[in-house]
PDB file of C-alpha atoms in Angstrom:
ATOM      1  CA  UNK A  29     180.145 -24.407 -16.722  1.00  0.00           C
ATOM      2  CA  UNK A  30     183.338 -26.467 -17.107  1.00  0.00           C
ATOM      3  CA  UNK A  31     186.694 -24.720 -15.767  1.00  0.00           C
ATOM      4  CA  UNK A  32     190.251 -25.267 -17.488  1.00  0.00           C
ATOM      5  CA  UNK A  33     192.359 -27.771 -15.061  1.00  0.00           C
ATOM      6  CA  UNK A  34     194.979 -25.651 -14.154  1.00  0.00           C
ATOM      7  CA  UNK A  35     196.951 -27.966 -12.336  1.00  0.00           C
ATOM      8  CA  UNK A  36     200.911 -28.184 -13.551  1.00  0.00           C
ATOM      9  CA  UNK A  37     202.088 -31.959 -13.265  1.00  0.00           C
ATOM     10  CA  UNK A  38     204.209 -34.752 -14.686  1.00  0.00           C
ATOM     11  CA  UNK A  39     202.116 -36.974 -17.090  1.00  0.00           C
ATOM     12  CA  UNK A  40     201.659 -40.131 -15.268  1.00  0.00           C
ATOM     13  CA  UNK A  41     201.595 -42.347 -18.045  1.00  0.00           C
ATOM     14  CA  UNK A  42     205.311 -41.157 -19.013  1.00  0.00           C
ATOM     15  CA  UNK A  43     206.509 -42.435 -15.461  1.00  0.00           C
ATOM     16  CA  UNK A  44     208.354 -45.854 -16.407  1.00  0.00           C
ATOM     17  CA  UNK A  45     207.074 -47.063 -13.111  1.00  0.00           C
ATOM     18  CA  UNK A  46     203.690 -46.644 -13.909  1.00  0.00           C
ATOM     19  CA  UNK A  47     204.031 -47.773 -17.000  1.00  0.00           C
ATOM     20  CA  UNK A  48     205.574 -51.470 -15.402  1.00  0.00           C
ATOM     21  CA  UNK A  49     202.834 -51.425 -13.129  1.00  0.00           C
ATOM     22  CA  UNK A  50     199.927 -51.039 -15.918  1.00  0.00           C
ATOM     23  CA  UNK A  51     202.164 -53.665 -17.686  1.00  0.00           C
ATOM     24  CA  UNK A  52     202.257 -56.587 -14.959  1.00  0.00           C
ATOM     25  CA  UNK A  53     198.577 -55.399 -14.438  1.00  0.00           C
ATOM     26  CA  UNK A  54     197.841 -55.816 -17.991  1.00  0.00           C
ATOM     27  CA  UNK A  55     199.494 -59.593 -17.803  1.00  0.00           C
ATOM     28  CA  UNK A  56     198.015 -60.607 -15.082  1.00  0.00           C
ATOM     29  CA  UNK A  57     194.736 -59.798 -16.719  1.00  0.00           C
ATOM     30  CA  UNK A  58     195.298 -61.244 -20.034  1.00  0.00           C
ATOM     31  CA  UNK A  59     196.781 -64.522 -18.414  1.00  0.00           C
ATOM     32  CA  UNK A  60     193.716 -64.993 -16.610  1.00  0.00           C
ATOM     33  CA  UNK A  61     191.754 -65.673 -19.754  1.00  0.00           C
ATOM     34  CA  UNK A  62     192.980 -68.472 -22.194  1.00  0.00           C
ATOM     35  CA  UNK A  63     192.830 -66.348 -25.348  1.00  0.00           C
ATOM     36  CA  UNK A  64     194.820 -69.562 -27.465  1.00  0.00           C
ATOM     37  CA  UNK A  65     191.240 -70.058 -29.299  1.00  0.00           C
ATOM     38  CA  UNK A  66     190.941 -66.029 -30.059  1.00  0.00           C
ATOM     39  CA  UNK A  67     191.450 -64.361 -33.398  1.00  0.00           C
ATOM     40  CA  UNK A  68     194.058 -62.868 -31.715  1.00  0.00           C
ATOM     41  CA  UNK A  69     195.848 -66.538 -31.084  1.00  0.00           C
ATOM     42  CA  UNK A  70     195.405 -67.121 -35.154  1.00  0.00           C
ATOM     43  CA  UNK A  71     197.584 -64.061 -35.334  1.00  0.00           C
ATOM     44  CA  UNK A  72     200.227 -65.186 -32.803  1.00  0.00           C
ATOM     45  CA  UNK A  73     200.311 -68.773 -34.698  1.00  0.00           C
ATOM     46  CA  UNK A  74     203.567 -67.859 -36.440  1.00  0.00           C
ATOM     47  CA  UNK A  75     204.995 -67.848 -32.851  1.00  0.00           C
ATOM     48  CA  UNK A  76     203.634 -70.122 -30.842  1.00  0.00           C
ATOM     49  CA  UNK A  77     202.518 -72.640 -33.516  1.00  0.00           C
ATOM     50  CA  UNK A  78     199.092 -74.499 -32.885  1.00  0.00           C
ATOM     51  CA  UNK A  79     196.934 -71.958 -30.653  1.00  0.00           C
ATOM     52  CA  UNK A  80     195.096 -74.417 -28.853  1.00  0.00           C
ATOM     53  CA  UNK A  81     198.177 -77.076 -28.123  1.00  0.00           C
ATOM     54  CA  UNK A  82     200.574 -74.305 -27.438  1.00  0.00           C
ATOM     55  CA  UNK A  83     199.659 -74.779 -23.332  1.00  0.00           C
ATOM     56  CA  UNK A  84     200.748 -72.312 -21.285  1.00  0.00           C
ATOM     57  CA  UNK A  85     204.006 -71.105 -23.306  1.00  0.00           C
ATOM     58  CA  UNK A  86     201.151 -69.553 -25.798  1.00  0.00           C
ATOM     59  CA  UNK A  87     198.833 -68.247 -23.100  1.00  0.00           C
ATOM     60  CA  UNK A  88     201.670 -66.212 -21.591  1.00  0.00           C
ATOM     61  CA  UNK A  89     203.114 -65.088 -25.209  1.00  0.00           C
ATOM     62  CA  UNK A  90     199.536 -63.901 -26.081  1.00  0.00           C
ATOM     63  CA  UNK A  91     199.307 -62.285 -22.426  1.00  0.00           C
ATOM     64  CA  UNK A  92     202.948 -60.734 -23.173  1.00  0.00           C
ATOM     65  CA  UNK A  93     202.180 -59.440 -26.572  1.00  0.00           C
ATOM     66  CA  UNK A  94     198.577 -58.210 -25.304  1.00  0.00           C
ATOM     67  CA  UNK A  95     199.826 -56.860 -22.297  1.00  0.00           C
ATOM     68  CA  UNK A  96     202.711 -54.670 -24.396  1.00  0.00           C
ATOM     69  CA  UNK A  97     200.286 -53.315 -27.282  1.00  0.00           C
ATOM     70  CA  UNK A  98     198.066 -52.204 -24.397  1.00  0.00           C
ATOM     71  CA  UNK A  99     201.164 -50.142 -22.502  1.00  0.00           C
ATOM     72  CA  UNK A 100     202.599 -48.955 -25.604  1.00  0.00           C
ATOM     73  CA  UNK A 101     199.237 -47.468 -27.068  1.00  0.00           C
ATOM     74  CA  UNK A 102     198.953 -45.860 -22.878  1.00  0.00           C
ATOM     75  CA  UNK A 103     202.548 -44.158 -23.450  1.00  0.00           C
ATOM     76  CA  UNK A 104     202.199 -43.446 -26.971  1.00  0.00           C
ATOM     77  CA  UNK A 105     198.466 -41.759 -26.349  1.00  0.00           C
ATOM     78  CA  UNK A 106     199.923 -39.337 -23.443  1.00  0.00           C
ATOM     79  CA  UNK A 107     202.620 -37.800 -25.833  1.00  0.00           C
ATOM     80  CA  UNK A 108     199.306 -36.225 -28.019  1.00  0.00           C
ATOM     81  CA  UNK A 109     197.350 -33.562 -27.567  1.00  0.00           C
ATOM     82  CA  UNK A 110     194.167 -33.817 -25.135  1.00  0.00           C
ATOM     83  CA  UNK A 111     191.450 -33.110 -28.253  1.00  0.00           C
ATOM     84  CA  UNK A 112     193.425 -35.704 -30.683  1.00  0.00           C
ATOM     85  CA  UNK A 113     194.032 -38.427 -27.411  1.00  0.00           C
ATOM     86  CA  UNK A 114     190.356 -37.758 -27.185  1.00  0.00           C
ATOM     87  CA  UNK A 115     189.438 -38.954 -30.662  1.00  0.00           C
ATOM     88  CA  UNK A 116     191.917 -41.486 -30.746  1.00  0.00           C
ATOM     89  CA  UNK A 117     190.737 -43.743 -27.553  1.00  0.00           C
ATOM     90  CA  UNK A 118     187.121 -43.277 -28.855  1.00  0.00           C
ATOM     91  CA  UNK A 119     188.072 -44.737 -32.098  1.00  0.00           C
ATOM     92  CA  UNK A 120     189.928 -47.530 -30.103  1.00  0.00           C
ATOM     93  CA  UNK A 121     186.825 -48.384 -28.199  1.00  0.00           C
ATOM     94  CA  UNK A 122     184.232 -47.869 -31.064  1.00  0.00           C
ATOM     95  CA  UNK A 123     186.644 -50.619 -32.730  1.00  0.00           C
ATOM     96  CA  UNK A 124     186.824 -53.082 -29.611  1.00  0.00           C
ATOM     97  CA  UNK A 125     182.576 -53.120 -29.476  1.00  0.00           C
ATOM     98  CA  UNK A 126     182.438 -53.684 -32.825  1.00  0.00           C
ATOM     99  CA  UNK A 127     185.197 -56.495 -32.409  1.00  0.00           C
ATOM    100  CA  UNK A 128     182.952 -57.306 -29.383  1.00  0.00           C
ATOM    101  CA  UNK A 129     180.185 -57.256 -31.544  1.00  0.00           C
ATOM    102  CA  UNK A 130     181.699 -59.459 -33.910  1.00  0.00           C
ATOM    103  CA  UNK A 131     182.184 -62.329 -32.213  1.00  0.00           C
ATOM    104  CA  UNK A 132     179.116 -62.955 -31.374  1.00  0.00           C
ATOM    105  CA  UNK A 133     178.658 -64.331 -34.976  1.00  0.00           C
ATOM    106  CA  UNK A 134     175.422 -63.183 -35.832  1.00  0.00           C
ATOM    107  CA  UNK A 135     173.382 -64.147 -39.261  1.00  0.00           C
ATOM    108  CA  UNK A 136     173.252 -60.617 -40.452  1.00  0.00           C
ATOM    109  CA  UNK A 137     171.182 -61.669 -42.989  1.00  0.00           C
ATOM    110  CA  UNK A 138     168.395 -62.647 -40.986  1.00  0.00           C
ATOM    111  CA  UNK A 139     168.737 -59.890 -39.000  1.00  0.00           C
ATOM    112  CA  UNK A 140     167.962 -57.616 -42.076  1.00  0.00           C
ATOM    113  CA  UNK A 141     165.063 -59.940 -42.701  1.00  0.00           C
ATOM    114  CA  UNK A 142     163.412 -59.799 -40.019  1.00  0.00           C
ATOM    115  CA  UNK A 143     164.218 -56.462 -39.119  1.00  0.00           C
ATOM    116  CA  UNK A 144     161.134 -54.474 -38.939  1.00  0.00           C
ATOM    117  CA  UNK A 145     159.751 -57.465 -36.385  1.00  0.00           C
ATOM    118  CA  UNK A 146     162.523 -57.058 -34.195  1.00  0.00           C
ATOM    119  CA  UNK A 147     162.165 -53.513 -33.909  1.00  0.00           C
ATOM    120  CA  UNK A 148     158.370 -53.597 -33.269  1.00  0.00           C
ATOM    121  CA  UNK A 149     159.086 -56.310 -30.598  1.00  0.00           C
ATOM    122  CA  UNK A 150     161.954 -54.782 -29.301  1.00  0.00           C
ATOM    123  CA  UNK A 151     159.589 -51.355 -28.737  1.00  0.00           C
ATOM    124  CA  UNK A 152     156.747 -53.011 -27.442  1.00  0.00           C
ATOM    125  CA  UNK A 153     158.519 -54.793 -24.772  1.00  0.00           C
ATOM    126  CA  UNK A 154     160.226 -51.439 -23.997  1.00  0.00           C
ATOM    127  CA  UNK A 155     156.828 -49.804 -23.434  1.00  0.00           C
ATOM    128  CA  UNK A 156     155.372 -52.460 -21.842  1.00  0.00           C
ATOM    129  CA  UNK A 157     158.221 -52.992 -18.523  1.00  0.00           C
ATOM    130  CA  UNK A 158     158.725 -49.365 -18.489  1.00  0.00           C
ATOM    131  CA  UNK A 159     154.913 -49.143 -17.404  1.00  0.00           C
ATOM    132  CA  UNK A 160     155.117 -52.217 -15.226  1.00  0.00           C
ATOM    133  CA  UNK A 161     157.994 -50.146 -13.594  1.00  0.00           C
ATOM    134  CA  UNK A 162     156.245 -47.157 -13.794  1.00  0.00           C
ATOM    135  CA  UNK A 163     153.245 -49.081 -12.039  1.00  0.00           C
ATOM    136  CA  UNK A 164     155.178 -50.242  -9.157  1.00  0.00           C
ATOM    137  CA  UNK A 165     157.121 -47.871  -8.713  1.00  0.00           C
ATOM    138  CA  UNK A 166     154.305 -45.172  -8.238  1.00  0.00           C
ATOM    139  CA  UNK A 167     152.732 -47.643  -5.973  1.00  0.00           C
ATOM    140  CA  UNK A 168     156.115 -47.906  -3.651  1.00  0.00           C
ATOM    141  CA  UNK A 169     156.810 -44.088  -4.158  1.00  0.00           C
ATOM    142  CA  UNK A 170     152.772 -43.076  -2.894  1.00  0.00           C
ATOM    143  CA  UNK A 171     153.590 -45.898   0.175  1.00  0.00           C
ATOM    144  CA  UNK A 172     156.624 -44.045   1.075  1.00  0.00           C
ATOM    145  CA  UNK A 173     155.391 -40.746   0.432  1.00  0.00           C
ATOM    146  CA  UNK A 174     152.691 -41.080   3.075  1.00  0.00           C
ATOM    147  CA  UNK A 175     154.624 -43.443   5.428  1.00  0.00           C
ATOM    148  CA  UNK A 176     156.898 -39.928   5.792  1.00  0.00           C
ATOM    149  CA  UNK A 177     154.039 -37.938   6.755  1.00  0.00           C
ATOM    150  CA  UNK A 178     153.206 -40.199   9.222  1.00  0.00           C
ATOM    151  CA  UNK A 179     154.097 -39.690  12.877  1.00  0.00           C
ATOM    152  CA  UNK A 180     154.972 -43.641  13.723  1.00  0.00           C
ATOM    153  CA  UNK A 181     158.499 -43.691  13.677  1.00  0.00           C
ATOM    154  CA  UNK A 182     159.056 -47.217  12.366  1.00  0.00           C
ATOM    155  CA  UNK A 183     156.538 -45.872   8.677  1.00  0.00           C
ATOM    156  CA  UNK A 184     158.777 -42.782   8.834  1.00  0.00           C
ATOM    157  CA  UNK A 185     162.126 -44.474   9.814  1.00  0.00           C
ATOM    158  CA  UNK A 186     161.730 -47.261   6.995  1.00  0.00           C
ATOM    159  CA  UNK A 187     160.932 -45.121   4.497  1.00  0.00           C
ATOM    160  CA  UNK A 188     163.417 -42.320   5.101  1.00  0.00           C
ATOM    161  CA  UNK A 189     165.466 -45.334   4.767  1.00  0.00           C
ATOM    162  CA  UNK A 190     163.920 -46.558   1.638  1.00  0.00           C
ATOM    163  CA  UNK A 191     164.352 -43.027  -0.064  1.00  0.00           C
ATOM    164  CA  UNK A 192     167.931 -42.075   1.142  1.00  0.00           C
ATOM    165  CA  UNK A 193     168.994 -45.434  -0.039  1.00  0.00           C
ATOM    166  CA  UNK A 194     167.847 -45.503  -3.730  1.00  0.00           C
ATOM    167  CA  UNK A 195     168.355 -41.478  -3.639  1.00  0.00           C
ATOM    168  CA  UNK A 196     172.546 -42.887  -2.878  1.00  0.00           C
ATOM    169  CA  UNK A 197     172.708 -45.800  -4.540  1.00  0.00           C
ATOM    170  CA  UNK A 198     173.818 -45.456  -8.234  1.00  0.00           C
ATOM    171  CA  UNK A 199     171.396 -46.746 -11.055  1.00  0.00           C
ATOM    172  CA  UNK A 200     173.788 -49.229 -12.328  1.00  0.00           C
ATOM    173  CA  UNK A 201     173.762 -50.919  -9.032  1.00  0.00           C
ATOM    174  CA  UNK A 202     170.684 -50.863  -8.536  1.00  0.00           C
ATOM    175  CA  UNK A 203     170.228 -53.073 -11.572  1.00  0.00           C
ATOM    176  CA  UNK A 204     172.462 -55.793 -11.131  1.00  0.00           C
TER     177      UNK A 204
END
């Protein structure tokens, strides 16, 4: 069950310090990347004229105009209530993966064509390393399982290890 945070505070996103720190954050970040060749330097053409010979006056305008938008929407999204900031900032992300998505310039035609293959290969590979992993990890789980009945101490020791390690260690890291 979920409990009510009643915990009476100042917004931290209304803070103007904060909000200068997510700022130079936010430039930092954006100048990082040279985003001249982006949609997003098409749009700032007007300003800094040719994206791509504008150097490094039009990777820090981009950064600058990036690096606002980004604070503004922070302040502007802490003034709203918590169900409608909810809704919003899902909206804003659903809209950045599809922008994501975008750019990856896909032939959605083919992709319609060949559709039903993709799917079918897309499950079948699915099936098939989820068994593989299944497989191996059975095998390492009935290793370990009877290396901690064991009375050496190194079996037991190693695979105590083994267990309280990938028992910790989040999914996600254990991935990459």
């Amino acid at each position: 069950m979920l409990y009510r945070d009643t915990v009476e505070s100042e917004v931290l996103v209304h803070k103007p310090w904060f909000v200068a720190l997510i700022f130079v954050a936010m430039l930092a970040f954006f100048l990082s990347f040279n985003l001249a060749g982006t949609t997003f330097g098409e749009l700032m053409r007007p300003v800094i004229g040719d994206p791509l010979q504008s150097g490094i006056y039009g990777r820090f305008a981009i950064a600058f105009v990036l690096a606002i938008i980004f604070s503004l929407n922070i302040v502007v999204v802490g003034f709203i209530p918590l169900q409608v900031q909810i809704g919003i900032v899902w909206m804003e992300l659903l809209l950045l993966f599809l922008a994501f998505f975008r750019s990856f310039n896909l032939s959605m035609p083919f992709i319609w064509e060949n559709l039903p293959y993709l799917i079918s290969q897309g499950v079948v590979t699915t099936i098939y390393v989820s068994a593989v992993s299944l497989f191996f990890a059975s095998l390492i789980a009935i290793v370990a399982a009877v290396a901690k009945l064991s009375s050496n101490g190194f079996a037991y020791a190693t695979a105590s290890f083994y267990t309280s390690f990938f028992r910790g260690l989040p999914l996600l890291m254990q991935i990459y």
